[in-house]
CSV table of C-alpha atoms and ligand atoms in Angstrom, one decimal:
chain,number,residue,atom,x,y,z
A,1,MET,CA,21.6,6.2,-6.7
A,2,SER,CA,21.5,3.4,-4.1
A,3,HIS,CA,21.6,-0.3,-5.1
A,4,LEU,CA,20.8,-3.5,-3.4
A,5,THR,CA,23.3,-6.3,-4.1
A,6,ILE,CA,21.9,-9.8,-3.3
A,7,GLU,CA,23.8,-13.1,-3.4
A,8,GLY,CA,21.0,-15.6,-4.0
A,9,GLY,CA,20.6,-19.3,-3.3
A,10,LYS,CA,20.5,-19.3,0.5
A,11,PRO,CA,17.4,-20.5,2.3
A,12,LEU,CA,16.0,-18.0,4.8
A,13,TYR,CA,15.9,-18.8,8.6
A,14,GLY,CA,14.9,-16.6,11.5
A,15,THR,CA,12.4,-14.0,12.6
A,16,TYR,CA,11.2,-11.2,10.3
A,17,PRO,CA,9.5,-8.3,12.1
A,18,VAL,CA,6.5,-7.2,10.0
A,19,SER,CA,6.3,-3.3,10.0
A,20,GLY,CA,3.2,-1.1,10.4
A,21,ALA,CA,1.2,-0.9,7.1
A,22,LYS,CA,2.1,1.9,4.7
A,23,ASN,CA,-1.4,1.8,3.3
A,24,SER,CA,-2.9,2.2,6.8
A,25,VAL,CA,-0.7,5.0,8.1
A,26,LEU,CA,-1.0,7.2,5.0
A,27,PRO,CA,-4.8,7.8,5.1
A,28,ILE,CA,-4.6,8.1,8.9
A,29,LEU,CA,-1.9,10.8,8.5
A,30,ALA,CA,-4.3,12.6,6.1
A,31,ALA,CA,-7.1,12.3,8.6
A,32,CYS,CA,-4.8,13.9,11.3
A,33,LEU,CA,-5.2,17.2,9.3
A,34,ALA,CA,-8.9,17.1,10.1
A,35,VAL,CA,-8.2,16.8,13.8
A,36,ASP,CA,-8.1,19.9,16.0
A,37,GLY,CA,-5.6,18.4,18.4
A,38,THR,CA,-2.6,16.1,18.8
A,39,CYS,CA,-2.6,12.5,17.5
A,40,VAL,CA,0.0,9.8,18.3
A,41,LEU,CA,0.4,7.0,15.8
A,42,HIS,CA,2.2,4.0,17.2
A,43,ASN,CA,4.0,1.4,15.0
A,44,SER,CA,4.3,3.9,12.1
A,45,PRO,CA,6.8,2.6,9.5
A,46,ALA,CA,9.8,4.8,8.5
A,47,LEU,CA,9.2,5.0,4.8
A,48,SER,CA,9.7,7.6,2.1
A,49,ASP,CA,6.0,7.8,1.4
A,50,VAL,CA,5.4,8.4,5.1
A,51,ASP,CA,8.0,11.2,5.1
A,52,ALA,CA,6.3,12.7,2.0
A,53,ALA,CA,2.9,12.7,3.9
A,54,ALA,CA,4.6,14.3,6.9
A,55,ASP,CA,6.0,17.0,4.6
A,56,ILE,CA,2.5,17.7,3.3
A,57,LEU,CA,1.2,18.0,6.9
A,58,LYS,CA,4.0,20.4,7.8
A,59,ALA,CA,3.3,22.5,4.7
A,60,GLU,CA,-0.3,22.8,6.0
A,61,GLY,CA,1.0,24.1,9.4
A,62,ALA,CA,0.9,20.9,11.4
A,63,VAL,CA,3.7,19.9,13.7
A,64,VAL,CA,5.0,16.4,13.0
A,65,THR,CA,7.6,14.6,15.1
A,66,ARG,CA,8.9,11.1,15.2
A,67,ALA,CA,10.2,9.2,18.2
A,68,GLY,CA,11.2,5.7,17.1
A,69,GLN,CA,8.0,4.1,15.6
A,70,ASP,CA,5.7,6.7,17.1
A,71,LEU,CA,4.6,9.7,15.0
A,72,THR,CA,3.0,12.6,16.7
A,73,VAL,CA,0.9,15.0,14.7
A,74,ASP,CA,-0.4,18.3,16.1
A,75,ALA,CA,-2.7,19.9,13.6
A,76,SER,CA,-4.4,22.3,16.0
A,77,ALA,CA,-2.7,25.3,14.3
A,78,ALA,CA,-3.0,24.0,10.8
A,79,ALA,CA,-4.2,26.4,8.1
A,80,PRO,CA,-4.7,26.1,4.4
A,81,ALA,CA,-1.8,26.5,2.1
A,82,GLU,CA,-1.4,25.8,-1.6
A,83,LEU,CA,0.2,22.4,-1.8
A,84,ARG,CA,3.5,22.6,-3.6
A,85,GLU,CA,3.6,20.8,-6.9
A,86,ASP,CA,6.8,18.9,-5.8
A,87,LEU,CA,5.0,17.5,-2.8
A,88,ALA,CA,1.9,16.4,-4.7
A,89,HIS,CA,4.0,14.6,-7.2
A,90,LYS,CA,6.2,13.1,-4.5
A,91,MET,CA,3.4,10.9,-3.4
A,92,ARG,CA,0.6,9.5,-5.5
A,93,SER,CA,-1.8,9.4,-2.5
A,94,SER,CA,-1.6,13.2,-1.8
A,95,VAL,CA,-5.1,13.5,-3.1
A,96,VAL,CA,-6.3,11.7,0.1
A,97,PHE,CA,-5.5,15.0,1.9
A,98,LEU,CA,-8.2,16.8,-0.1
A,99,GLY,CA,-11.1,15.5,2.0
A,100,ALA,CA,-9.4,16.6,5.2
A,101,MET,CA,-8.6,20.0,3.9
A,102,LEU,CA,-12.1,20.7,2.7
A,103,ALA,CA,-13.6,19.3,5.9
A,104,ARG,CA,-11.4,21.4,8.1
A,105,PHE,CA,-10.6,24.5,6.1
A,106,HIS,CA,-13.6,24.5,3.7
A,107,LYS,CA,-11.1,25.1,0.8
A,108,ALA,CA,-8.0,23.6,-0.8
A,109,VAL,CA,-5.8,24.0,-3.8
A,110,LEU,CA,-4.1,20.7,-4.8
A,111,ALA,CA,-1.8,20.0,-7.7
A,112,PHE,CA,-3.5,17.4,-9.9
A,113,PRO,CA,-1.6,14.2,-8.8
A,114,GLY,CA,0.0,12.8,-11.8
A,115,GLY,CA,0.0,9.1,-12.8
A,116,CYS,CA,2.6,6.7,-11.5
A,117,GLU,CA,4.5,3.7,-12.5
A,118,LEU,CA,1.3,1.6,-12.4
A,119,GLY,CA,-0.2,3.7,-15.2
A,120,PRO,CA,-3.0,6.4,-15.0
A,121,ARG,CA,-4.3,7.0,-11.5
A,122,PRO,CA,-7.6,8.8,-12.1
A,123,ILE,CA,-9.3,10.6,-9.2
A,124,ASP,CA,-12.8,11.1,-10.7
A,125,LEU,CA,-14.4,9.0,-8.0
A,126,HIS,CA,-12.8,11.2,-5.3
A,127,LEU,CA,-14.0,14.4,-7.0
A,128,ALA,CA,-17.5,13.2,-7.8
A,129,GLY,CA,-18.0,12.1,-4.1
A,130,LEU,CA,-16.6,15.4,-2.8
A,131,ARG,CA,-18.9,17.3,-5.1
A,132,ARG,CA,-21.9,15.2,-3.7
A,133,LEU,CA,-20.8,16.6,-0.3
A,134,GLY,CA,-21.2,20.1,-1.7
A,135,ALA,CA,-17.6,20.9,-2.7
A,136,ASP,CA,-17.2,23.2,-5.7
A,137,ILE,CA,-14.1,21.9,-7.5
A,138,THR,CA,-12.6,23.4,-10.7
A,139,GLU,CA,-9.7,22.0,-12.6
A,140,GLY,CA,-7.2,24.0,-14.5
A,141,TYR,CA,-3.5,24.6,-15.0
A,142,GLY,CA,-2.7,21.4,-13.4
A,143,LEU,CA,-4.5,22.5,-10.2
A,144,LEU,CA,-7.6,21.5,-8.4
A,145,ASN,CA,-9.3,24.6,-6.8
A,146,CYS,CA,-11.8,23.3,-4.2
A,147,ARG,CA,-14.2,25.3,-2.1
A,148,ALA,CA,-17.0,24.6,0.4
A,149,PRO,CA,-17.8,28.0,1.8
A,150,GLY,CA,-20.5,26.8,4.2
A,151,GLY,CA,-18.7,23.6,4.9
A,152,LEU,CA,-19.6,20.1,3.6
A,153,THR,CA,-23.1,18.6,3.8
A,154,GLY,CA,-23.8,14.9,4.2
A,155,ALA,CA,-25.1,13.0,1.2
A,156,ASP,CA,-25.7,9.6,-0.3
A,157,ILE,CA,-22.7,8.6,-2.4
A,158,ALA,CA,-22.5,5.6,-4.7
A,159,LEU,CA,-19.0,4.5,-5.9
A,160,SER,CA,-19.0,2.8,-9.4
A,161,PHE,CA,-15.8,1.1,-8.3
A,162,PRO,CA,-14.7,0.3,-4.7
A,163,SER,CA,-11.8,2.7,-4.8
A,164,VAL,CA,-9.7,2.5,-1.6
A,165,GLY,CA,-8.5,6.1,-1.8
A,166,ALA,CA,-11.9,7.5,-2.7
A,167,THR,CA,-13.5,5.6,0.1
A,168,GLU,CA,-10.9,7.0,2.6
A,169,ASN,CA,-11.1,10.5,1.3
A,170,LEU,CA,-14.9,10.6,1.6
A,171,MET,CA,-14.9,9.0,5.1
A,172,ILE,CA,-12.6,11.8,6.3
A,173,ALA,CA,-14.5,14.6,4.5
A,174,ALA,CA,-17.9,13.3,5.7
A,175,SER,CA,-16.7,13.1,9.4
A,176,LEU,CA,-17.0,16.9,9.7
A,177,ALA,CA,-19.9,17.4,7.3
A,178,LYS,CA,-23.3,18.5,8.5
A,179,GLY,CA,-25.7,15.5,8.6
A,180,VAL,CA,-25.3,11.9,7.5
A,181,THR,CA,-23.3,10.4,4.6
A,182,THR,CA,-23.6,6.9,3.2
A,183,ILE,CA,-20.9,5.5,0.9
A,184,ARG,CA,-22.3,2.7,-1.1
A,185,GLY,CA,-20.0,0.4,-3.1
A,186,ALA,CA,-17.3,1.3,-0.6
A,187,ALA,CA,-13.9,-0.4,-0.5
A,188,ARG,CA,-13.6,-3.2,2.2
A,189,GLU,CA,-9.8,-3.4,2.7
A,190,PRO,CA,-8.5,-3.8,6.3
A,191,GLU,CA,-7.0,-0.3,5.9
A,192,ILE,CA,-10.6,1.1,5.7
A,193,LEU,CA,-11.4,-0.5,9.1
A,194,GLU,CA,-8.2,1.0,10.6
A,195,LEU,CA,-9.1,4.5,9.3
A,196,ALA,CA,-12.7,4.2,10.7
A,197,ALA,CA,-11.3,3.1,14.1
A,198,PHE,CA,-9.0,6.1,14.1
A,199,LEU,CA,-11.7,8.6,13.1
A,200,ASN,CA,-14.1,7.1,15.8
A,201,ALA,CA,-11.3,7.4,18.4
A,202,ALA,CA,-11.1,11.1,17.4
A,203,GLY,CA,-14.8,11.6,18.0
A,204,GLY,CA,-16.1,10.6,14.6
A,205,VAL,CA,-19.3,8.5,14.3
A,206,ILE,CA,-18.6,5.9,11.5
A,207,SER,CA,-20.3,2.5,11.1
A,208,GLY,CA,-20.2,-0.2,8.5
A,209,ALA,CA,-16.5,0.0,7.7
A,210,GLY,CA,-15.4,-3.3,6.1
A,211,GLU,CA,-18.9,-3.7,4.5
A,212,ASP,CA,-20.0,-2.2,1.2
A,213,VAL,CA,-22.1,0.5,2.8
A,214,ILE,CA,-20.4,2.9,5.3
A,215,THR,CA,-22.5,5.4,7.3
A,216,ILE,CA,-20.9,8.6,8.7
A,217,HIS,CA,-22.7,10.9,11.0
A,218,GLY,CA,-20.9,14.3,10.8
A,219,VAL,CA,-19.6,15.9,14.0
A,220,GLN,CA,-18.5,19.5,14.8
A,221,ARG,CA,-14.9,18.7,15.7
A,222,LEU,CA,-12.4,15.8,15.8
A,223,HIS,CA,-10.1,15.7,18.9
A,224,GLY,CA,-6.7,14.3,19.4
A,225,CYS,CA,-6.3,10.5,20.0
A,226,GLU,CA,-3.9,7.6,19.8
A,227,ALA,CA,-3.8,4.7,17.3
A,228,VAL,CA,-1.7,1.7,16.7
A,229,ILE,CA,-1.0,1.0,13.0
A,230,GLY,CA,-1.7,-2.6,12.1
A,231,PRO,CA,0.8,-5.0,10.4
A,232,ASP,CA,1.5,-4.6,6.7
A,233,ARG,CA,-0.3,-7.4,4.9
A,234,ILE,CA,1.5,-6.8,1.6
A,235,GLU,CA,4.9,-6.9,3.3
A,236,THR,CA,3.7,-10.2,4.8
A,237,ALA,CA,2.7,-11.5,1.4
A,238,THR,CA,6.0,-10.4,-0.1
A,239,MET,CA,7.9,-12.3,2.6
A,240,LEU,CA,5.8,-15.4,2.1
A,241,SER,CA,6.8,-15.3,-1.6
A,242,ALA,CA,10.4,-15.0,-0.5
A,243,VAL,CA,10.2,-18.1,1.7
A,244,ALA,CA,8.4,-19.9,-1.1
A,245,ALA,CA,11.1,-19.0,-3.6
A,246,ALA,CA,14.3,-19.3,-1.5
A,247,GLY,CA,13.1,-22.0,1.0
A,248,GLY,CA,13.7,-22.0,4.7
A,249,ARG,CA,11.8,-21.3,7.9
A,250,VAL,CA,10.7,-17.8,8.9
A,251,LEU,CA,8.6,-16.4,11.7
A,252,LEU,CA,6.7,-13.4,10.3
A,253,LYS,CA,6.5,-11.6,13.6
A,254,GLY,CA,3.3,-9.6,14.1
A,255,ALA,CA,1.6,-10.9,10.9
A,256,GLN,CA,-2.2,-11.2,11.0
A,257,PRO,CA,-3.3,-14.2,8.9
A,258,ASP,CA,-7.0,-13.0,9.0
A,259,ARG,CA,-6.0,-10.1,6.7
A,260,LEU,CA,-4.7,-12.6,4.1
A,261,SER,CA,-7.4,-15.3,4.1
A,262,VAL,CA,-7.5,-15.3,0.3
A,263,VAL,CA,-3.7,-15.2,-0.1
A,264,LEU,CA,-2.5,-17.9,2.3
A,265,PRO,CA,-4.0,-20.8,0.4
A,266,TYR,CA,-1.9,-19.9,-2.6
A,267,PHE,CA,1.3,-20.5,-0.6
A,268,THR,CA,-0.1,-23.7,1.0
A,269,ALA,CA,-0.8,-25.0,-2.5
A,270,MET,CA,2.8,-24.1,-3.5
A,271,GLY,CA,4.2,-26.2,-0.7
A,272,VAL,CA,4.8,-23.6,2.0
A,273,ARG,CA,3.7,-24.9,5.4
A,274,LEU,CA,1.9,-22.2,7.4
A,275,THR,CA,1.4,-22.2,11.2
A,276,ASP,CA,-0.3,-19.5,13.1
A,277,THR,CA,1.5,-18.8,16.4
A,278,PRO,CA,1.0,-16.3,19.2
A,279,GLN,CA,4.1,-14.4,17.9
A,280,GLY,CA,3.0,-14.4,14.2
A,281,LEU,CA,2.8,-16.5,11.1
A,282,LEU,CA,5.4,-19.3,10.8
A,283,ALA,CA,6.2,-20.1,7.1
A,284,GLU,CA,8.4,-23.1,6.1
A,285,ARG,CA,9.3,-24.5,2.7
A,286,THR,CA,11.7,-27.4,2.5
A,287,GLY,CA,10.2,-29.6,-0.2
A,288,ASP,CA,9.4,-28.9,-3.9
A,289,LEU,CA,7.9,-25.6,-4.9
A,290,HIS,CA,4.7,-26.0,-7.0
A,291,ALA,CA,3.1,-23.5,-9.3
A,292,PRO,CA,0.3,-21.4,-7.6
A,293,PRO,CA,-3.3,-21.7,-8.6
A,294,PHE,CA,-4.8,-19.2,-11.1
A,295,CYS,CA,-4.3,-15.7,-9.6
A,296,ARG,CA,-6.9,-13.1,-10.5
A,297,THR,CA,-6.4,-9.7,-8.7
A,298,MET,CA,-9.6,-8.2,-7.4
A,299,PRO,CA,-10.7,-5.6,-4.8
A,300,TYR,CA,-10.8,-6.9,-1.2
A,301,PRO,CA,-11.6,-9.6,-0.2
A,302,GLY,CA,-10.2,-10.8,-3.5
A,303,PHE,CA,-6.5,-11.4,-4.2
A,304,PRO,CA,-4.7,-8.0,-3.6
A,305,THR,CA,-3.0,-6.6,-6.7
A,306,ASP,CA,0.0,-5.5,-4.6
A,307,ALA,CA,0.7,-9.1,-3.5
A,308,MET,CA,0.8,-10.4,-7.1
A,309,PRO,CA,4.3,-9.3,-8.3
A,310,PRO,CA,6.1,-11.0,-5.5
A,311,LEU,CA,4.0,-14.2,-6.0
A,312,MET,CA,4.8,-14.1,-9.7
A,313,ALA,CA,8.5,-14.0,-8.8
A,314,ALA,CA,8.2,-17.1,-6.7
A,315,ALA,CA,6.2,-18.8,-9.5
A,316,THR,CA,9.1,-18.3,-11.9
A,317,VAL,CA,11.1,-21.1,-10.1
A,318,ALA,CA,8.1,-23.4,-9.3
A,319,LYS,CA,7.3,-26.7,-10.9
A,320,GLY,CA,4.6,-26.2,-13.4
A,321,THR,CA,2.8,-23.3,-15.1
A,322,ALA,CA,1.0,-20.4,-13.4
A,323,LEU,CA,-1.6,-18.0,-14.8
A,324,PHE,CA,-2.0,-14.4,-13.6
A,325,GLU,CA,-4.8,-11.9,-14.4
A,326,GLU,CA,-4.4,-8.3,-13.3
A,327,ASN,CA,-7.7,-6.5,-13.0
A,328,ILE,CA,-6.8,-3.3,-11.0
A,329,PHE,CA,-4.0,-1.5,-12.6
A,330,ALA,CA,-3.0,-1.0,-16.3
A,331,CYS,CA,0.8,-1.4,-15.8
A,332,ARG,CA,1.2,-4.0,-13.1
A,333,TYR,CA,3.6,-6.2,-15.2
A,334,LYS,CA,6.6,-3.8,-15.5
A,335,GLN,CA,8.8,-6.1,-13.5
A,336,VAL,CA,8.3,-8.9,-16.1
A,337,PRO,CA,11.2,-7.9,-18.5
A,338,GLU,CA,13.5,-7.7,-15.5
A,339,LEU,CA,12.5,-11.1,-14.3
A,340,CYS,CA,13.1,-12.5,-17.8
A,341,ARG,CA,16.6,-11.0,-17.7
A,342,MET,CA,17.2,-13.3,-14.8
A,343,GLY,CA,16.0,-16.3,-16.8
A,344,ALA,CA,12.3,-16.4,-16.0
A,345,ASP,CA,9.9,-17.7,-18.7
A,346,ILE,CA,7.0,-15.3,-18.7
A,347,GLN,CA,4.6,-14.4,-21.5
A,348,CYS,CA,2.2,-11.5,-21.1
A,349,SER,CA,-0.8,-10.5,-23.2
A,350,GLY,CA,-3.0,-7.7,-21.9
A,351,ARG,CA,-4.2,-8.5,-18.4
A,352,LEU,CA,-2.9,-12.1,-18.6
A,353,CYS,CA,0.5,-13.4,-17.8
A,354,VAL,CA,1.7,-17.1,-18.1
A,355,VAL,CA,4.7,-18.1,-16.0
A,356,LYS,CA,6.4,-21.4,-16.8
A,357,GLY,CA,8.6,-22.5,-14.0
A,358,VAL,CA,12.3,-22.8,-14.7
A,359,THR,CA,14.8,-24.8,-12.7
A,360,ARG,CA,16.8,-21.7,-11.7
A,361,LEU,CA,17.1,-18.0,-12.1
A,362,THR,CA,20.6,-16.4,-12.5
A,363,GLY,CA,21.6,-13.1,-10.9
A,364,CYS,CA,22.3,-10.1,-13.0
A,365,PRO,CA,21.9,-6.2,-12.9
A,366,VAL,CA,18.1,-5.3,-12.9
A,367,THR,CA,16.1,-2.1,-12.3
A,368,ALA,CA,13.2,-1.7,-10.0
A,369,THR,CA,10.2,-0.3,-11.9
A,370,ASP,CA,7.7,0.3,-9.1
A,371,LEU,CA,7.2,-0.5,-5.4
A,372,ARG,CA,5.8,-4.1,-5.7
A,373,GLY,CA,7.8,-4.8,-8.8
A,374,GLY,CA,10.9,-4.0,-6.8
A,375,GLY,CA,9.7,-6.4,-4.1
A,376,ALA,CA,9.4,-9.0,-6.8
A,377,LEU,CA,12.9,-8.5,-7.9
A,378,CYS,CA,14.1,-8.9,-4.3
A,379,VAL,CA,12.3,-12.2,-4.1
A,380,ALA,CA,13.8,-13.4,-7.4
A,381,ALA,CA,17.3,-12.3,-6.3
A,382,LEU,CA,17.0,-14.2,-3.1
A,383,CYS,CA,16.6,-17.5,-4.9
A,384,ALA,CA,18.7,-16.8,-8.0
A,385,ASP,CA,22.2,-18.3,-8.5
A,386,GLY,CA,24.8,-15.7,-8.2
A,387,THR,CA,24.7,-11.9,-7.7
A,388,THR,CA,21.8,-9.6,-8.5
A,389,VAL,CA,22.3,-5.8,-8.3
A,390,ILE,CA,19.0,-4.0,-8.1
A,391,SER,CA,19.0,-0.3,-9.0
A,392,ASP,CA,16.4,2.4,-8.5
A,393,ILE,CA,15.7,1.0,-5.1
A,394,HIS,CA,13.9,4.2,-4.1
A,395,HIS,CA,10.8,2.5,-5.4
A,396,ILE,CA,11.4,-0.3,-2.8
A,397,GLU,CA,12.1,2.1,0.0
A,398,ARG,CA,8.6,3.6,-0.4
A,399,GLY,CA,7.0,0.6,1.1
A,400,TYR,CA,9.5,-1.9,2.7
A,401,GLU,CA,10.9,-0.6,5.9
A,402,TYR,CA,14.6,-1.4,6.7
A,403,PHE,CA,14.3,-4.2,4.1
A,404,ASP,CA,18.0,-5.0,3.7
A,405,ASP,CA,18.5,-5.1,7.5
A,406,LYS,CA,15.5,-7.4,8.0
A,407,LEU,CA,16.6,-9.7,5.1
A,408,ARG,CA,20.1,-9.9,6.6
A,409,GLY,CA,18.5,-10.9,9.8
A,410,LEU,CA,17.3,-14.1,8.0
A,411,GLY,CA,20.8,-14.9,6.8
A,412,ALA,CA,20.4,-13.4,3.4
A,413,LEU,CA,23.5,-11.9,1.8
A,414,VAL,CA,22.2,-8.4,1.1
A,415,ARG,CA,24.2,-5.2,0.8
A,416,LYS,CA,22.9,-1.6,0.2
A,417,ASP,CA,25.3,0.9,-1.2
B,1,EPZ,C1,-4.6,2.0,-2.9
B,1,EPZ,O1,-4.4,2.8,-4.0
B,1,EPZ,C2,-3.2,1.5,-2.4
B,1,EPZ,N1,-2.4,2.7,-2.0
B,1,EPZ,C3,-2.5,0.7,-3.5
B,1,EPZ,O2,-1.3,0.3,-3.0
B,1,EPZ,C4,-3.4,-0.5,-3.9
B,1,EPZ,O3,-2.8,-1.2,-4.9
B,1,EPZ,C5,-4.8,0.0,-4.3
B,1,EPZ,O4,-5.3,0.8,-3.2
B,1,EPZ,C6,-5.7,-1.1,-4.6
B,1,EPZ,O5,-5.8,-2.0,-3.5
B,1,EPZ,C7,-2.6,3.3,-0.8
B,1,EPZ,O6,-3.4,2.8,0.0
B,1,EPZ,C8,-1.7,4.4,-0.5
B,1,EPZ,P1,-7.9,2.6,-5.9
B,1,EPZ,P2,-5.6,3.7,-4.6
B,1,EPZ,O7,-8.4,3.9,-5.8
B,1,EPZ,O8,-6.4,4.2,-3.5
B,1,EPZ,C9,-9.3,3.2,-10.3
B,1,EPZ,C10,1.0,-0.1,-3.1
B,1,EPZ,O9,1.8,-0.7,-3.8
B,1,EPZ,N2,-9.8,4.5,-9.8
B,1,EPZ,O10,-8.5,1.5,-5.1
B,1,EPZ,O11,-5.0,4.7,-5.5
B,1,EPZ,C11,-7.8,3.2,-10.4
B,1,EPZ,O12,-7.4,3.7,-11.7
B,1,EPZ,C12,-0.1,0.8,-3.6
B,1,EPZ,O13,1.1,-0.1,-1.8
B,1,EPZ,C13,-10.6,5.3,-10.7
B,1,EPZ,O14,-10.9,4.9,-11.8
B,1,EPZ,O15,-6.3,2.5,-5.4
B,1,EPZ,C14,-7.5,1.7,-10.3
B,1,EPZ,O16,-7.6,1.1,-11.5
B,1,EPZ,C15,-0.1,0.7,-5.1
B,1,EPZ,N3,-11.0,6.5,-10.2
B,1,EPZ,C16,-8.6,1.2,-9.3
B,1,EPZ,O17,-9.6,2.2,-9.3
B,1,EPZ,C17,-10.7,7.0,-9.0
B,1,EPZ,O18,-11.2,8.1,-8.6
B,1,EPZ,C18,-8.1,1.0,-7.9
B,1,EPZ,O19,-7.7,2.2,-7.4
B,1,EPZ,C19,-9.9,6.2,-8.2
B,1,EPZ,C20,-9.5,5.0,-8.6
């Protein structure tokens, strides 16, 4: 298994190119399956989750090729196939292909996606919405057998929770349904707007994305198109945490501050100076690091749950005490024991975590527990005294493209082996 070895204690200086967003490209790849044509996705990050999505598309008969940061998907000859169990488990968000399969093929068999490191990942909102669109879905033997013999029919859908994945699945499915669909209580994340823009570029008729009511007028067919994947706001937040913790001056090239309007004030309060420039977001911390304000994770536009673990890592070496409340996932604190091994002072109880800043962390062997927990360990290692060896870095490689290369570009002493 690969490891990341990081010599901490060096401030970061230079330019860090922010990659295309994992959580934008994944639903758009799923939507490509509903397109009777060829799509070109520019600025697509080279990540293991993206490779897994490409494998699912190929298993369904699509042709997927990569040229640098451009992914080309030709799903014109795609046909339904039973999704292999291994593929479904390879990527949590495989369920987001279900809407496209039902819309295009009127049937689908999907392995029930298991939980993940963040705890149970129910899909009841996905299934209830698809049933509202007329799908007949039976569950058994670890499989979801889905049929819509006459195709899907538009409907009014109300989500009891603004689930990102359920909103995306239903937008894709409704794009080829007969009639009009409204999704009330929809997720409002920037990735929802990117998916709507992609579907509209393919001939879809979607309005209201980014608001809590999205309206989709079904069309007969979606045609090939091009899209540019936007910058990864969670990678940006992770690197802001790294500058906060390690100090220095870094230009986050391509970062879009407007996607982080709730997050940026936390870093300003901690002592990170932020400057929006035409090239991206300039972050600098040379003075003291102060504890962040109370951090409660919420659906967008609230504080994103994925940005919390790296922020927590920075808070471990800040002056003062920080309070975190996780309201999205059951197991978001799995990185806490690993941070404590490095000398952090963290107490957790249920959804709450209290972090008392310490003067320094010390490097040691640690294990990545999940994607953003792994990001947090990298942030901690960059500011710790001595050497940190992070194992199970496959978690990190799911969502941080060329991470070791890009950190070395900032002068960090990082080795992958
Ligand atoms: C997306 O996951 C992201 N993944 C997650 O990023 C992100 O943390 C999450 O949205 C919240 O912003 C991708 O976009 C690929 P949800 P998703 O459906 O769609 C409950 C990362 O690190 N729920 O909004 O799975 C669920 O249990 C990943 O990049 C139901 O109860 O998130 C959770 O508590 C991690 N029933 C809450 O909603 C359902 O049918 C949020 O889930 C669906 C979800």
